């Protein structure tokens, strides 16, 4: 199962500002506030966390000094032009930005190289970019979500049902869970969960998104059904969601942490490719019959062009002479498991019970998350 790197970001998601320029400091504090961040402020390279340091807001010392952050432990360092000389001897690290106002300074790149800055940003032109960089560390202070996509190898494979059941299982396991319906022709995951009238935003509300989507704002705006958040389609006319909007929304969902489950359409277009590129694992659902296996081969070829890890879930009984391992072998992908067909499941769903609430499908999902979440946390599967 996929493993995710890293735990919580050191410094608690609070950036470090190093400058003595009062006007630049005012600008950077304003941009931090816009990104929802309370920065540490220093005039030079601070000692390591625990040895004393700056506090949120202006200046140094004060009540927050004992909770200071060191040069190495801050998730992001914003170095003012005026402080570049004082920072020159600090250890090299990622996440250092050199910030100033003089667009015509011929020596700015030399100073950036001397302090190991990754970017040189000039105000006011780079204000939006700086807010994005700060917001990245604020929202990314924890482990990113484990993102799993589910795609049908053929029509009627049961991919949407499995995606819904997996999301329900993750929420039941105590994970913060977002279920994303990326298939505009699928009928709506909120309908499958019995929440088509639930209040909250749907895909048409995000169709115009081009830049950053806030992770917290996204989660809070979506309908909450069965202890998970759901991004689905409305009942109106089909709305085209551009690839950039799809990418921004899925990225925001991942930054929130926990689990993201995406129900994917079988046709891999540019927007779907943006989603696939952000997934840790894609489950290809294949009915246990030869015609479905042949169709799944074409779907798998398109998915593999973008996805990092594709695995097969065989649904239903295979014909004589073929088993689940054989199906996976024909498709050239590892077997993630088998899901027997539940005869009474469609009736229970029609009566309002969400897929995976009980039965063999629920047991499959419980086992899947035990392995996947354990691997993500470094526990042998």
Tab-separated table of C-alpha atoms in Angstrom, residues 19-228:
chain	number	residue	atom	x	y	z
A	19	UNK	CA	14.078	42.055	8.513
A	20	UNK	CA	14.727	45.430	10.171
A	21	UNK	CA	12.964	47.387	7.437
A	22	UNK	CA	9.755	48.687	9.092
A	23	UNK	CA	7.910	49.264	5.819
A	24	UNK	CA	8.774	45.805	4.504
A	25	UNK	CA	7.804	44.281	7.841
A	26	UNK	CA	4.421	46.012	7.666
A	27	UNK	CA	3.848	44.533	4.211
A	28	UNK	CA	4.907	41.032	5.235
A	29	UNK	CA	2.758	41.083	8.390
A	30	UNK	CA	-0.197	42.166	6.270
A	31	UNK	CA	0.400	39.310	3.802
A	32	UNK	CA	0.756	36.825	6.666
A	33	UNK	CA	-2.577	38.008	8.052
A	34	UNK	CA	-4.171	37.535	4.633
A	35	UNK	CA	-2.891	33.938	4.611
A	36	UNK	CA	-4.108	33.279	8.154
A	37	UNK	CA	-0.583	33.020	9.597
A	38	UNK	CA	0.963	34.446	12.767
A	39	UNK	CA	4.674	34.800	11.980
A	40	UNK	CA	7.770	34.910	14.126
A	41	UNK	CA	9.842	38.066	13.567
A	42	UNK	CA	13.618	38.412	13.991
A	43	UNK	CA	16.259	40.922	12.955
A	44	UNK	CA	18.871	38.211	12.280
A	45	UNK	CA	19.183	34.421	12.214
A	46	UNK	CA	17.542	33.165	15.445
A	47	UNK	CA	18.855	30.475	17.707
A	48	UNK	CA	17.223	27.064	17.533
A	49	UNK	CA	13.770	26.541	19.016
A	50	UNK	CA	13.927	26.356	22.794
A	51	UNK	CA	16.911	28.710	23.064
A	52	UNK	CA	14.774	31.814	22.960
A	53	UNK	CA	13.507	33.710	19.932
A	54	UNK	CA	11.060	36.097	18.441
A	55	UNK	CA	7.335	36.122	18.897
A	56	UNK	CA	4.310	36.580	16.689
A	57	UNK	CA	4.021	40.143	15.461
A	58	UNK	CA	6.701	42.851	15.752
A	59	UNK	CA	10.074	42.756	17.369
A	60	UNK	CA	11.687	40.209	19.641
A	61	UNK	CA	11.324	38.952	23.194
A	62	UNK	CA	8.054	39.195	25.071
A	63	UNK	CA	5.718	36.479	26.241
A	64	UNK	CA	6.259	34.337	23.166
A	65	UNK	CA	10.029	34.206	23.356
A	66	UNK	CA	10.242	30.754	24.940
A	67	UNK	CA	8.093	29.389	22.155
A	68	UNK	CA	10.404	30.767	19.455
A	69	UNK	CA	11.376	29.022	16.267
A	70	UNK	CA	14.881	28.397	14.916
A	71	UNK	CA	16.263	28.937	11.437
A	72	UNK	CA	16.211	25.198	10.775
A	73	UNK	CA	12.759	24.501	12.216
A	74	UNK	CA	10.681	27.258	10.585
A	75	UNK	CA	8.571	25.868	7.709
A	76	UNK	CA	9.170	29.037	5.638
A	77	UNK	CA	11.666	31.905	5.991
A	78	UNK	CA	11.012	35.335	4.472
A	79	UNK	CA	14.300	37.263	4.367
A	80	UNK	CA	14.157	40.986	3.671
A	81	UNK	CA	16.723	42.510	1.317
A	82	UNK	CA	18.131	44.488	4.222
A	83	UNK	CA	18.850	41.271	6.181
A	84	UNK	CA	20.508	39.243	3.418
A	85	UNK	CA	24.030	40.116	4.602
A	86	UNK	CA	23.219	39.065	8.198
A	87	UNK	CA	21.763	35.734	7.005
A	88	UNK	CA	24.691	34.868	4.743
A	89	UNK	CA	26.381	32.471	7.183
A	90	UNK	CA	23.247	30.495	8.111
A	91	UNK	CA	23.049	26.760	7.208
A	92	UNK	CA	21.507	26.025	3.811
A	93	UNK	CA	17.882	24.877	3.930
A	94	UNK	CA	14.759	24.713	1.789
A	95	UNK	CA	11.939	27.235	1.991
A	96	UNK	CA	13.943	30.495	2.035
A	97	UNK	CA	12.518	33.443	0.071
A	98	UNK	CA	14.338	36.746	-0.493
A	99	UNK	CA	11.817	39.611	-0.467
A	100	UNK	CA	12.280	43.264	-1.378
A	101	UNK	CA	11.006	46.161	-3.485
A	102	UNK	CA	13.806	47.230	-5.832
A	103	UNK	CA	12.986	45.708	-9.217
A	104	UNK	CA	16.172	47.056	-10.814
A	105	UNK	CA	18.704	45.817	-8.235
A	106	UNK	CA	21.489	44.141	-10.296
A	107	UNK	CA	22.913	42.278	-7.286
A	108	UNK	CA	19.735	40.698	-5.950
A	109	UNK	CA	20.413	37.278	-7.483
A	110	UNK	CA	23.923	37.259	-6.081
A	111	UNK	CA	22.508	37.810	-2.583
A	112	UNK	CA	19.901	35.113	-3.200
A	113	UNK	CA	22.625	32.605	-4.091
A	114	UNK	CA	24.669	33.579	-1.050
A	115	UNK	CA	21.813	32.776	1.361
A	116	UNK	CA	20.438	29.788	-0.596
A	117	UNK	CA	17.098	31.434	-1.386
A	118	UNK	CA	14.770	29.415	-3.585
A	119	UNK	CA	12.975	32.464	-4.979
A	120	UNK	CA	13.419	36.225	-5.262
A	121	UNK	CA	10.085	38.009	-4.808
A	122	UNK	CA	9.484	41.707	-5.385
A	123	UNK	CA	6.663	43.771	-3.896
A	124	UNK	CA	4.068	44.748	-4.788
A	125	UNK	CA	4.014	42.490	-7.882
A	126	UNK	CA	4.558	39.243	-5.947
A	127	UNK	CA	2.018	39.851	-3.173
A	128	UNK	CA	-0.386	37.122	-4.328
A	129	UNK	CA	2.472	34.639	-4.734
A	130	UNK	CA	3.789	35.371	-1.244
A	131	UNK	CA	0.328	34.858	0.254
A	132	UNK	CA	0.178	31.490	-1.528
A	133	UNK	CA	3.591	30.459	-0.189
A	134	UNK	CA	2.609	31.412	3.359
A	135	UNK	CA	-0.787	29.712	3.097
A	136	UNK	CA	0.942	26.541	1.887
A	137	UNK	CA	2.801	26.181	5.172
A	138	UNK	CA	-0.202	27.185	7.281
A	139	UNK	CA	-2.506	24.631	5.688
A	140	UNK	CA	0.230	22.085	5.149
A	141	UNK	CA	1.326	21.937	8.785
A	142	UNK	CA	0.287	18.280	8.968
A	143	UNK	CA	0.474	15.146	6.855
A	144	UNK	CA	-1.298	15.479	3.475
A	145	UNK	CA	-4.332	13.314	2.846
A	146	UNK	CA	-4.003	9.770	1.566
A	147	UNK	CA	-5.702	10.148	-1.822
A	148	UNK	CA	-7.327	7.098	-3.438
A	149	UNK	CA	-9.103	7.085	-6.793
A	150	UNK	CA	-11.632	4.482	-7.936
A	151	UNK	CA	-12.321	3.855	-11.616
A	152	UNK	CA	-14.455	1.268	-13.388
A	153	UNK	CA	-12.768	-1.015	-15.869
A	154	UNK	CA	-16.070	-1.323	-17.745
A	155	UNK	CA	-19.604	-0.023	-17.559
A	156	UNK	CA	-21.510	-1.180	-14.496
A	157	UNK	CA	-18.356	-2.300	-12.683
A	158	UNK	CA	-19.531	-0.793	-9.390
A	159	UNK	CA	-16.759	1.807	-9.056
A	160	UNK	CA	-19.041	4.507	-7.634
A	161	UNK	CA	-20.438	2.070	-5.097
A	162	UNK	CA	-16.933	1.098	-4.009
A	163	UNK	CA	-15.775	4.731	-3.832
A	164	UNK	CA	-18.747	5.582	-1.648
A	165	UNK	CA	-18.145	2.571	0.606
A	166	UNK	CA	-14.434	3.362	0.935
A	167	UNK	CA	-15.177	6.943	1.984
A	168	UNK	CA	-17.725	5.712	4.506
A	169	UNK	CA	-15.200	3.202	5.847
A	170	UNK	CA	-12.487	5.851	6.229
A	171	UNK	CA	-14.854	8.136	8.131
A	172	UNK	CA	-15.898	5.212	10.329
A	173	UNK	CA	-12.207	4.612	11.078
A	174	UNK	CA	-11.993	8.159	12.447
A	175	UNK	CA	-10.295	9.777	9.437
A	176	UNK	CA	-11.238	13.249	8.219
A	177	UNK	CA	-12.700	12.237	4.855
A	178	UNK	CA	-13.673	14.037	1.649
A	179	UNK	CA	-15.405	12.125	-1.165
A	180	UNK	CA	-15.007	13.796	-4.563
A	181	UNK	CA	-17.231	12.889	-7.516
A	182	UNK	CA	-15.103	13.564	-10.600
A	183	UNK	CA	-17.569	11.900	-12.993
A	184	UNK	CA	-20.127	14.449	-14.269
A	185	UNK	CA	-22.161	11.680	-15.920
A	186	UNK	CA	-22.305	9.418	-12.886
A	187	UNK	CA	-25.560	10.642	-11.367
A	188	UNK	CA	-24.098	12.241	-8.251
A	189	UNK	CA	-22.425	10.723	-5.195
A	190	UNK	CA	-24.674	12.770	-2.936
A	191	UNK	CA	-27.646	10.871	-4.393
A	192	UNK	CA	-25.953	7.553	-3.643
A	193	UNK	CA	-25.552	8.735	-0.048
A	194	UNK	CA	-29.126	9.983	0.161
A	195	UNK	CA	-28.107	13.625	0.453
A	196	UNK	CA	-29.100	15.248	-2.834
A	197	UNK	CA	-31.013	17.949	-0.937
A	198	UNK	CA	-28.272	18.591	1.639
A	199	UNK	CA	-27.022	22.158	1.853
A	200	UNK	CA	-23.548	22.908	0.551
A	201	UNK	CA	-21.577	23.680	-2.580
A	202	UNK	CA	-21.363	21.446	-5.669
A	203	UNK	CA	-18.968	21.331	-8.613
A	204	UNK	CA	-20.651	24.163	-10.562
A	205	UNK	CA	-19.758	26.490	-7.683
A	206	UNK	CA	-16.060	25.703	-8.204
A	207	UNK	CA	-16.012	25.733	-12.019
A	208	UNK	CA	-14.512	29.226	-12.162
A	209	UNK	CA	-11.690	28.460	-9.703
A	210	UNK	CA	-8.291	29.265	-11.191
A	211	UNK	CA	-6.008	30.060	-8.293
A	212	UNK	CA	-5.710	28.699	-4.807
A	213	UNK	CA	-8.710	27.129	-3.056
A	214	UNK	CA	-8.508	27.275	0.736
A	215	UNK	CA	-8.483	23.813	2.299
A	216	UNK	CA	-10.484	24.748	5.359
A	217	UNK	CA	-12.980	26.798	3.382
A	218	UNK	CA	-13.468	23.923	0.936
A	219	UNK	CA	-14.212	21.394	3.649
A	220	UNK	CA	-16.614	23.663	5.494
A	221	UNK	CA	-18.519	24.543	2.300
A	222	UNK	CA	-19.328	20.950	1.286
A	223	UNK	CA	-22.381	18.925	2.356
A	224	UNK	CA	-21.698	16.663	5.339
A	225	UNK	CA	-23.215	13.200	4.935
A	226	UNK	CA	-22.566	10.209	7.195
A	227	UNK	CA	-19.611	11.944	8.927
A	228	UNK	CA	-17.814	12.764	5.658
